[in-house]
Coordinates of C-alpha atoms and ligand atoms in Angstrom, one line a residue:
M1 CA -31.9 6.9 20.4
E2 CA -28.8 5.9 22.5
R3 CA -25.9 8.8 22.7
I4 CA -22.5 8.5 21.9
R5 CA -19.8 10.8 23.4
H6 CA -16.3 11.8 23.6
V7 CA -13.9 11.1 26.7
I8 CA -11.5 13.7 27.1
D9 CA -9.7 13.8 30.4
G10 CA -11.9 11.5 32.4
G11 CA -15.4 12.7 31.7
L12 CA -18.1 12.3 29.1
K13 CA -18.0 15.5 27.1
D14 CA -20.4 16.5 24.0
S15 CA -19.0 18.6 21.3
A16 CA -17.9 22.7 21.9
T17 CA -20.9 23.3 19.4
G18 CA -23.0 20.9 20.4
A19 CA -22.7 19.1 17.1
T20 CA -23.6 15.5 16.1
F21 CA -23.5 12.5 14.0
M22 CA -25.5 9.5 13.5
T23 CA -24.5 5.7 13.9
T24 CA -26.5 3.7 11.7
N25 CA -27.4 -0.2 11.9
P26 CA -26.8 -2.2 9.1
Y27 CA -29.1 -4.7 8.9
T28 CA -32.3 -2.3 10.1
R29 CA -30.6 0.9 7.8
E30 CA -32.0 2.9 10.7
P31 CA -29.6 4.7 13.1
W32 CA -29.3 3.8 16.7
A33 CA -27.2 6.0 18.2
E34 CA -26.4 10.0 18.4
V35 CA -22.6 10.9 18.5
A36 CA -20.8 13.9 19.8
L37 CA -19.4 15.3 16.5
G38 CA -15.9 16.2 17.5
G39 CA -12.9 18.5 14.8
E40 CA -10.4 20.5 16.1
R41 CA -11.8 21.9 19.2
E42 CA -12.1 18.1 20.8
V43 CA -8.7 17.1 19.4
R44 CA -6.8 19.8 21.2
A45 CA -8.7 19.2 24.2
A46 CA -7.9 15.6 23.9
I47 CA -3.9 15.4 22.6
D48 CA -3.7 18.2 26.0
A49 CA -6.0 15.9 28.4
A50 CA -3.5 13.6 27.1
R51 CA 0.0 15.7 27.9
R52 CA -0.9 16.7 31.0
A53 CA -1.9 13.1 32.4
F54 CA 1.7 12.1 30.5
D55 CA 3.2 14.4 31.7
E56 CA 2.3 15.7 35.2
G57 CA 0.3 12.2 36.4
P58 CA 0.7 9.3 38.1
W59 CA 0.4 7.4 35.1
G60 CA 3.8 8.4 33.8
R61 CA 5.7 7.6 36.8
M62 CA 4.1 4.7 37.8
P63 CA 6.0 1.3 38.6
V64 CA 5.4 -1.5 36.0
A65 CA 4.2 -3.6 37.9
E66 CA 0.9 -0.8 39.2
R67 CA 0.5 -0.1 35.3
V68 CA -0.2 -4.1 34.7
T69 CA -2.1 -4.3 37.9
L70 CA -4.5 -1.5 36.3
L71 CA -4.9 -3.4 32.5
H72 CA -5.6 -6.5 34.3
R73 CA -8.1 -5.1 35.7
F74 CA -8.9 -3.4 32.4
A75 CA -9.2 -6.2 30.6
D76 CA -11.7 -8.3 33.6
L77 CA -13.6 -5.6 33.5
L78 CA -13.8 -6.3 29.1
E79 CA -14.7 -9.0 29.7
R80 CA -17.1 -8.4 32.1
D81 CA -18.6 -6.0 29.5
A82 CA -18.4 -8.5 26.5
P83 CA -22.0 -9.4 25.7
E84 CA -22.6 -5.2 25.5
L85 CA -19.2 -4.5 23.7
S86 CA -20.9 -7.1 21.5
R87 CA -24.1 -5.5 20.9
M88 CA -22.2 -2.3 20.3
D89 CA -20.4 -3.6 17.1
T90 CA -22.7 -5.9 15.9
L91 CA -25.2 -2.6 16.2
D92 CA -22.9 -0.7 14.5
M93 CA -21.7 -2.4 11.8
G94 CA -23.5 -5.9 11.6
K95 CA -21.0 -8.3 12.8
P96 CA -22.6 -11.0 14.2
Y97 CA -23.3 -11.4 17.7
G98 CA -20.9 -12.2 19.6
D99 CA -19.0 -13.5 16.7
G100 CA -15.8 -15.9 17.5
S101 CA -14.5 -15.2 13.6
G102 CA -10.6 -14.1 15.1
A103 CA -13.1 -11.2 16.0
D104 CA -14.3 -12.4 20.1
V105 CA -14.2 -9.6 21.9
A106 CA -13.6 -11.1 25.8
G107 CA -10.5 -12.7 24.1
N108 CA -9.4 -9.2 22.7
A109 CA -8.5 -8.4 26.4
S110 CA -5.4 -10.9 25.9
H111 CA -4.3 -8.2 23.9
L112 CA -4.4 -5.8 27.3
R113 CA -2.5 -8.5 29.0
E114 CA -0.5 -10.4 26.8
H115 CA 1.4 -6.8 26.1
A116 CA 1.2 -6.0 29.8
E117 CA 3.2 -8.9 31.2
H118 CA 5.9 -8.3 27.9
A119 CA 6.2 -4.8 29.8
R120 CA 6.2 -6.4 33.5
L121 CA 9.1 -8.8 32.4
A122 CA 10.8 -6.7 30.0
T123 CA 14.1 -6.1 30.3
A124 CA 17.1 -3.5 28.4
P125 CA 20.5 -4.5 27.4
T126 CA 23.6 -3.3 29.5
F127 CA 27.0 -2.8 27.3
P128 CA 29.8 -3.8 29.5
G129 CA 33.3 -3.7 29.3
N130 CA 34.8 -0.2 28.4
G131 CA 35.8 0.0 31.9
R132 CA 35.9 3.7 32.9
H133 CA 31.9 3.7 32.0
H134 CA 28.8 1.9 33.2
I135 CA 27.0 1.9 30.0
F136 CA 22.8 0.9 30.0
S137 CA 19.7 1.6 28.0
Q138 CA 16.5 1.9 28.7
Y139 CA 12.7 2.6 27.1
E140 CA 11.1 5.3 28.1
A141 CA 7.3 5.8 26.8
A142 CA 6.9 7.2 23.6
G143 CA 4.2 10.2 25.4
V144 CA 1.2 10.9 23.6
V145 CA -0.4 8.3 21.3
A146 CA -2.6 9.0 18.3
A147 CA -4.6 5.8 17.4
I148 CA -7.0 6.2 14.1
T149 CA -9.0 2.9 13.5
P150 CA -11.4 1.1 11.4
W151 CA -15.0 -0.2 11.3
N152 CA -14.4 -3.3 10.5
L153 CA -13.7 -4.6 14.2
P154 CA -14.1 -2.0 16.2
V155 CA -13.3 -3.6 19.4
L156 CA -10.0 -5.7 18.1
M157 CA -9.2 -2.6 16.6
A158 CA -8.9 0.1 19.6
V159 CA -7.5 -2.8 21.8
S160 CA -4.5 -3.3 19.4
K161 CA -4.1 0.0 19.7
L162 CA -4.7 0.3 23.8
G163 CA -2.7 -3.1 24.6
P164 CA 0.4 -2.2 23.8
A165 CA 0.7 1.7 24.0
L166 CA -0.9 1.9 27.7
A167 CA 1.1 -0.9 28.9
W168 CA 5.0 0.8 27.9
G169 CA 3.5 3.9 29.6
N170 CA 1.9 5.8 27.0
T171 CA -1.3 8.6 26.9
V172 CA -3.5 8.1 24.1
V173 CA -6.3 9.8 21.8
L174 CA -8.6 7.6 20.3
K175 CA -10.2 8.3 16.7
P176 CA -12.2 4.9 15.9
A177 CA -14.3 4.5 12.4
E178 CA -17.4 7.2 12.2
Q179 CA -19.3 4.1 11.2
S180 CA -18.5 2.7 14.5
P181 CA -18.2 4.7 17.3
A182 CA -19.7 2.8 20.0
A183 CA -17.3 0.6 21.5
A184 CA -13.9 2.9 21.6
T185 CA -16.5 5.2 24.3
R186 CA -17.5 2.0 26.1
L187 CA -13.6 0.6 26.6
A188 CA -12.5 4.2 27.6
L189 CA -15.2 4.2 30.0
L190 CA -13.6 0.6 31.6
A191 CA -10.4 2.2 31.4
L192 CA -11.7 4.9 33.9
E193 CA -13.5 2.3 35.9
A194 CA -10.2 0.0 36.4
G195 CA -8.6 2.5 38.2
V196 CA -7.0 4.2 34.8
P197 CA -6.2 7.8 35.8
P198 CA -8.3 10.8 33.9
G199 CA -6.8 11.2 30.9
V200 CA -4.3 8.4 30.1
V201 CA -7.6 6.7 27.7
N202 CA -9.4 10.0 25.7
V203 CA -11.5 9.4 22.6
V204 CA -12.5 11.7 20.1
H205 CA -15.3 10.9 17.9
G206 CA -15.7 12.2 14.4
F207 CA -15.0 11.7 10.3
G208 CA -11.4 11.5 8.9
P209 CA -10.2 14.1 6.1
G210 CA -10.5 18.0 7.0
A211 CA -11.9 16.5 9.5
A212 CA -11.2 15.2 13.5
G213 CA -8.9 12.6 11.9
E214 CA -7.4 15.4 10.2
A215 CA -6.7 17.4 13.3
L216 CA -5.2 14.6 15.2
A217 CA -2.5 13.2 12.7
S218 CA -1.3 16.1 11.2
S219 CA -0.8 17.7 15.2
P220 CA 2.6 18.5 16.6
G221 CA 1.5 17.5 20.1
I222 CA 1.9 13.6 19.4
D223 CA 4.5 11.6 19.4
R224 CA 3.3 8.7 17.9
L225 CA 0.5 7.4 15.1
T226 CA -1.2 4.0 15.1
F227 CA -3.6 3.5 12.1
T228 CA -5.1 0.5 10.6
G229 CA -7.8 0.9 7.9
S230 CA -7.3 1.8 3.9
T231 CA -3.8 1.9 2.2
A232 CA -5.2 5.4 0.9
A233 CA -5.6 7.0 4.2
G234 CA -2.8 5.5 6.0
A235 CA -0.6 7.2 3.1
A236 CA -2.8 10.3 4.1
I237 CA -2.2 10.2 7.3
G238 CA 1.2 9.1 6.8
M239 CA 2.2 12.2 4.9
L240 CA 0.1 14.5 7.4
A241 CA 2.4 12.7 10.5
A242 CA 5.4 13.1 8.2
R243 CA 5.5 17.3 8.9
H244 CA 6.3 16.6 12.2
L245 CA 8.5 13.7 12.2
V246 CA 6.0 12.1 13.9
P247 CA 6.6 8.0 13.9
V248 CA 4.3 6.0 11.9
L249 CA 2.3 2.5 12.5
L250 CA 0.2 1.9 9.6
E251 CA -1.5 -1.3 9.0
C252 CA -3.1 -1.0 5.9
G253 CA -5.0 -3.9 3.5
G254 CA -4.8 -6.8 1.8
K255 CA -5.2 -9.3 -1.3
G256 CA -4.4 -12.5 0.3
P257 CA -4.2 -15.7 -1.4
S258 CA -4.9 -19.3 -0.1
I259 CA -3.1 -21.8 -1.9
I260 CA -4.3 -25.6 -2.4
F261 CA -2.0 -28.1 -3.6
A262 CA -3.2 -31.5 -5.0
D263 CA -1.9 -32.7 -2.0
A264 CA -3.6 -30.8 0.3
D265 CA -6.1 -32.8 3.1
P266 CA -9.8 -31.2 1.1
E267 CA -11.5 -31.3 4.5
L268 CA -9.4 -29.1 5.9
A269 CA -8.6 -26.6 3.3
I270 CA -12.0 -26.0 1.4
P271 CA -13.4 -24.9 4.8
M272 CA -10.6 -23.1 5.5
S273 CA -10.4 -21.3 2.9
A274 CA -14.0 -20.3 3.0
M275 CA -13.9 -19.0 6.5
A276 CA -10.5 -16.9 5.0
A277 CA -12.8 -15.3 2.3
F278 CA -16.3 -15.5 4.3
A279 CA -15.7 -14.5 7.9
N280 CA -16.6 -11.0 8.7
S281 CA -18.5 -10.3 5.6
G282 CA -14.6 -9.9 3.7
Q283 CA -13.8 -6.9 6.0
L284 CA -11.0 -7.9 7.3
C285 CA -7.5 -7.2 6.2
V286 CA -6.1 -10.9 6.3
A287 CA -9.2 -12.2 4.4
G288 CA -7.7 -14.8 1.5
S289 CA -9.8 -12.8 -1.7
R290 CA -8.3 -15.2 -4.2
V291 CA -8.0 -19.1 -4.2
Y292 CA -5.5 -20.6 -6.5
A293 CA -6.3 -24.2 -6.6
Q294 CA -3.6 -27.3 -8.5
R295 CA -5.1 -28.3 -11.3
P296 CA -6.4 -31.7 -10.2
V297 CA -8.2 -30.3 -7.6
Y298 CA -9.2 -27.4 -9.3
E299 CA -13.0 -28.2 -9.8
E300 CA -13.2 -30.6 -6.9
V301 CA -11.9 -27.1 -4.4
V302 CA -14.3 -24.7 -6.8
R303 CA -17.6 -27.2 -6.4
G304 CA -16.6 -27.5 -2.1
L305 CA -16.2 -23.4 -1.8
V306 CA -19.7 -23.0 -3.5
E307 CA -21.1 -25.7 -1.0
Q308 CA -19.7 -24.1 1.6
A309 CA -20.8 -20.4 0.4
R310 CA -24.2 -21.8 0.4
A311 CA -24.2 -22.9 3.7
W312 CA -23.3 -20.2 5.0
V313 CA -26.7 -19.0 7.3
V314 CA -26.8 -14.8 6.2
G315 CA -29.0 -12.5 7.9
D316 CA -29.9 -10.7 11.0
P317 CA -26.4 -10.5 12.7
M318 CA -28.7 -10.6 16.5
D319 CA -29.9 -14.2 15.4
P320 CA -27.3 -16.7 16.8
A321 CA -27.7 -19.2 13.6
T322 CA -26.5 -16.2 11.2
R323 CA -22.7 -16.5 10.4
L324 CA -22.7 -13.3 7.8
G325 CA -24.3 -10.4 8.5
P326 CA -24.5 -7.1 6.4
L327 CA -21.6 -5.3 5.2
A328 CA -21.2 -2.7 7.8
T329 CA -22.4 0.5 5.6
G330 CA -24.0 1.2 2.7
E331 CA -20.9 2.7 1.2
Q332 CA -19.3 -0.4 1.7
F333 CA -22.1 -1.8 0.0
A334 CA -22.5 -0.3 -3.4
R335 CA -18.6 -0.7 -3.0
V336 CA -18.9 -4.7 -3.4
Q337 CA -22.0 -4.6 -5.6
G338 CA -19.8 -2.7 -7.9
F339 CA -17.1 -5.3 -7.9
L340 CA -20.1 -7.8 -8.8
E341 CA -21.4 -5.7 -11.3
E342 CA -18.4 -5.6 -13.5
I343 CA -17.1 -9.7 -12.8
P344 CA -19.1 -11.1 -16.1
A345 CA -17.9 -8.1 -18.7
A346 CA -14.2 -9.3 -17.7
G347 CA -14.8 -13.0 -18.7
G348 CA -15.9 -13.9 -15.0
T349 CA -18.9 -16.4 -13.8
I350 CA -20.3 -15.6 -10.7
L351 CA -21.5 -19.0 -9.0
T352 CA -23.4 -18.9 -6.6
G353 CA -23.9 -15.7 -3.8
G354 CA -24.0 -11.8 -5.0
A355 CA -26.1 -8.8 -3.1
I356 CA -29.9 -9.8 -1.3
P357 CA -31.7 -6.8 -2.7
G358 CA -33.3 -4.5 -0.2
G359 CA -30.4 -4.1 1.7
W360 CA -26.6 -4.6 2.5
L361 CA -26.4 -8.0 2.9
V362 CA -24.3 -9.9 0.2
R363 CA -24.1 -13.9 -0.2
P364 CA -20.8 -16.0 0.1
T365 CA -20.0 -15.1 -3.7
V366 CA -17.6 -17.4 -5.6
V367 CA -16.2 -16.6 -8.6
T368 CA -14.4 -18.3 -11.5
G369 CA -12.5 -17.1 -14.9
L370 CA -11.1 -13.7 -14.4
A371 CA -7.7 -13.2 -15.6
P372 CA -5.0 -12.1 -12.7
G373 CA -5.4 -8.3 -14.1
A374 CA -8.8 -8.0 -13.6
R375 CA -9.8 -5.8 -11.3
A376 CA -11.4 -8.0 -8.6
C377 CA -8.1 -9.7 -8.5
R378 CA -6.0 -6.9 -7.4
E379 CA -8.1 -4.6 -5.2
E380 CA -9.1 -5.1 -2.0
I381 CA -13.2 -6.0 -2.5
F382 CA -14.0 -6.2 1.5
G383 CA -16.6 -8.1 0.7
P384 CA -17.6 -12.1 1.1
V385 CA -16.3 -12.4 -2.5
V386 CA -13.7 -15.0 -3.8
V387 CA -11.7 -15.6 -7.3
V388 CA -10.8 -19.3 -7.9
T389 CA -8.2 -19.4 -10.8
P390 CA -6.3 -22.9 -11.4
F391 CA -2.7 -23.2 -11.3
D392 CA -0.3 -26.4 -11.9
T393 CA 2.9 -25.8 -10.8
D394 CA 4.7 -24.2 -7.9
D395 CA 6.3 -21.4 -9.7
E396 CA 3.8 -20.7 -11.2
V397 CA 1.5 -19.7 -8.3
V398 CA 4.2 -18.5 -6.4
A399 CA 4.6 -15.8 -9.6
L400 CA 0.0 -15.3 -9.0
A401 CA 0.4 -15.1 -5.1
N402 CA 3.3 -12.7 -4.9
D403 CA 1.4 -10.5 -8.6
T404 CA 0.3 -7.8 -6.2
E405 CA 1.0 -4.3 -4.8
F406 CA -0.3 -5.6 -1.2
G407 CA 1.7 -8.2 0.8
L408 CA -0.1 -8.8 5.3
S409 CA -1.4 -12.6 5.2
A410 CA -1.2 -15.5 2.6
S411 CA -2.1 -19.0 3.5
C412 CA -1.2 -22.5 1.8
F413 CA -2.8 -26.0 2.2
T414 CA 0.1 -28.7 1.5
R415 CA 0.9 -32.0 3.3
D416 CA 4.5 -31.7 1.7
R417 CA 6.5 -30.6 4.6
G418 CA 9.0 -29.4 1.9
R419 CA 7.0 -27.6 0.2
A420 CA 5.9 -25.8 3.7
H421 CA 8.9 -24.5 4.2
E422 CA 10.1 -23.5 0.6
M423 CA 6.1 -21.6 0.5
A424 CA 6.9 -19.6 3.8
D425 CA 10.1 -19.0 2.4
R426 CA 9.0 -17.6 -1.0
L427 CA 5.5 -16.1 -0.3
R428 CA 6.1 -12.0 -0.1
A429 CA 3.5 -11.5 3.2
G430 CA 4.1 -10.5 6.3
I431 CA 2.4 -13.6 8.1
V432 CA 2.0 -17.1 6.4
W433 CA -0.6 -19.9 7.6
V434 CA 0.4 -23.1 6.3
N435 CA -2.6 -25.4 6.4
T436 CA -4.3 -22.9 8.7
F437 CA -6.0 -19.3 9.2
G438 CA -6.4 -16.6 11.2
V439 CA -4.1 -18.1 13.8
R440 CA -2.5 -15.3 15.7
D441 CA 0.2 -15.0 18.6
W442 CA 0.6 -11.4 20.1
R443 CA 3.9 -11.7 20.6
A444 CA 4.6 -12.8 16.8
P445 CA 5.2 -9.9 14.5
F446 CA 1.8 -8.7 12.6
G447 CA 2.0 -6.7 9.5
G448 CA 2.6 -6.1 6.2
Y449 CA 5.2 -6.0 3.0
R450 CA 4.6 -3.4 0.1
R451 CA 1.4 -1.1 0.3
S452 CA -0.1 -3.5 3.3
G453 CA 1.5 -0.9 5.7
V454 CA 4.5 0.6 8.2
G455 CA 6.6 -1.7 10.5
R456 CA 5.0 -4.1 12.8
E457 CA 2.3 -4.6 16.0
G458 CA 3.8 -7.6 18.5
A459 CA 5.5 -7.7 21.3
E460 CA 9.2 -7.0 20.8
H461 CA 7.7 -4.5 17.6
S462 CA 4.9 -3.1 19.6
R463 CA 8.2 -1.5 22.0
A464 CA 9.5 -0.4 19.7
F465 CA 7.2 1.4 17.9
Y466 CA 5.7 3.1 21.5
T467 CA 8.9 3.4 23.7
E468 CA 12.3 6.0 22.8
A469 CA 15.3 3.7 23.7
K470 CA 17.8 6.2 25.8
T471 CA 21.1 5.4 26.6
V472 CA 23.0 6.1 29.2
V473 CA 26.5 6.2 29.8
L474 CA 27.9 6.7 33.3
G475 CA 31.4 7.6 34.8
Y476 CA 33.1 5.5 37.4
Ligands
NAI501 P1 -10.7 4.5 5.9 O1 -9.2 3.8 5.8 O2 -10.8 5.7 5.1 O3 -10.8 4.8 7.6 C1 -10.3 4.4 8.9 C2 -10.0 5.2 9.6 O4 -9.6 6.5 9.0 C3 -11.1 5.8 9.8 O5 -11.3 6.5 11.3 C4 -11.2 7.3 9.1 O6 -12.1 8.2 9.9 C5 -10.2 7.7 9.4 N1 -9.5 8.5 8.1 C6 -9.4 8.5 6.6 N2 -8.7 9.3 6.2 C7 -8.5 10.0 7.2 C8 -7.0 11.0 6.9 N3 -6.7 11.8 5.5 N4 -6.8 11.6 7.9 C9 -7.2 11.1 9.0 N5 -8.0 10.0 9.2 C10 -8.5 9.5 8.3 O7 -11.4 2.9 5.5 P2 -13.2 3.9 5.0 O8 -13.0 4.5 3.7 O9 -14.3 3.5 5.9 O10 -13.0 2.2 4.1 C11 -13.1 2.6 2.6 C12 -12.1 0.4 2.2 O11 -10.7 0.7 2.5 C13 -12.7 -0.5 2.7 O12 -13.6 -0.8 1.6 C14 -11.1 -1.5 2.9 O13 -11.1 -1.4 1.3 C15 -10.2 -0.4 2.9 N6 -10.2 -0.9 4.5 C16 -9.8 -1.8 5.0 C17 -9.0 -2.0 6.7 C18 -8.3 -3.1 7.2 O14 -8.1 -2.9 7.7 N7 -7.3 -3.6 5.5 C19 -10.2 -1.5 7.8 C20 -11.3 -0.7 6.8 C21 -11.7 0.1 5.3
MG502 MG1 -22.4 2.6 11.8

């Protein structure tokens, strides 16, 4: 049994009470590591350490170039330990080992590097011409950043918070998902090894409501709260932070459409839509879980998706041949099964897929025949399940695609450039992919409309969130 501990003030710590919980390997369904169970006391210690490191430590006043050098060293170590970090994600939540589908561990180092470079090169506006005063602005670190992350991409989620928060000079208390704690502790140790001072990156393990997560989100001692996870938890956390007017960044759920027009290249559109639906077992906030296919190609798209679904190898996530591991938890498996069980009664047909008995594996699943009001068409399933629906006109598909409470991502496939631009304008989502899926650029804004979240990540947006902007007026 491996052990996973908190990292507070630069040291590995157990909880004051010695309490622990287990993290389960979802493929074997056996616990594989014992984790320190943090609560209010550990959260308070971590926030205090982060505050001291911010106020008194060398981090707060470190020249940006030195900070950037440390962050590049941190990124180098993340790359060095990519196999170990990948192993931790596989054991914690079943992601295929070394998975490249939008989630590869070495590539995540770019979060650290690119935000660091942005901070290094950043300037701030001056406001000349007043004649009697020199007026300029500057961006200052916000302070102590609380980060609460989910289990679907543990390393990526942690570095997507650490990268910009550290680049702009903040200190951090990270509470990773209780289902996938391992990578966070390792990342904090790598930051220390890179020379990031003690107390700058703290990790507290534990649960959400009524536990470590809630203690962190409701603390008056934090200056920012950044969260990725479900819409329900995002709303709860936002309300906790609002009590102390702590600004929040919330990246929540999605129900992404993939629109395939009759003029699309099927060789591109079908495999991309399959990837959008099935990658990471559908446990992606940007998953394309609704496919809309234009009537003339509807049958071809359905056939193609079924073929793709059957070709994806499902099984042991440590086996290099595997493209889909198990769902991350028994809870998640039960949730997805609940959606699948309702489909026949709602008038739908499962053409291929379904759960594999005796574990938490779900084969890529293709569903047709559902009306837009069906639960599987409206709620985030977070499993490898795609619902395919025909459409006739552009107006009709825009209405269908936008008929959702979410608005994180959308993709569409067409060879008509005018239509591509029009779709990009009309789809109400924070990122629209045309003839592709999943491509991100850390400079570009990322975040959701409506219930998909509050705020945006991405270079300038991250700077706005993780800093305070100050105006200085100097009299001549
Ligand atoms: P969750 O959103 O409840 O948990 C995410 C993180 O928030 C965890 O670290 C958890 O401990 C923390 N948390 C939850 N409630 C909290 C509270 N009241 N105060 C402070 N911290 C809190 O995710 P969960 O329950 O594991 O998954 C349920 C569903 O959420 C999934 O089936 C999926 O549909 C959705 N989800 C969506 C994600 C996305 O990226 N869009 C990621 C994870 C889950
Ligand atoms: Mg687990």
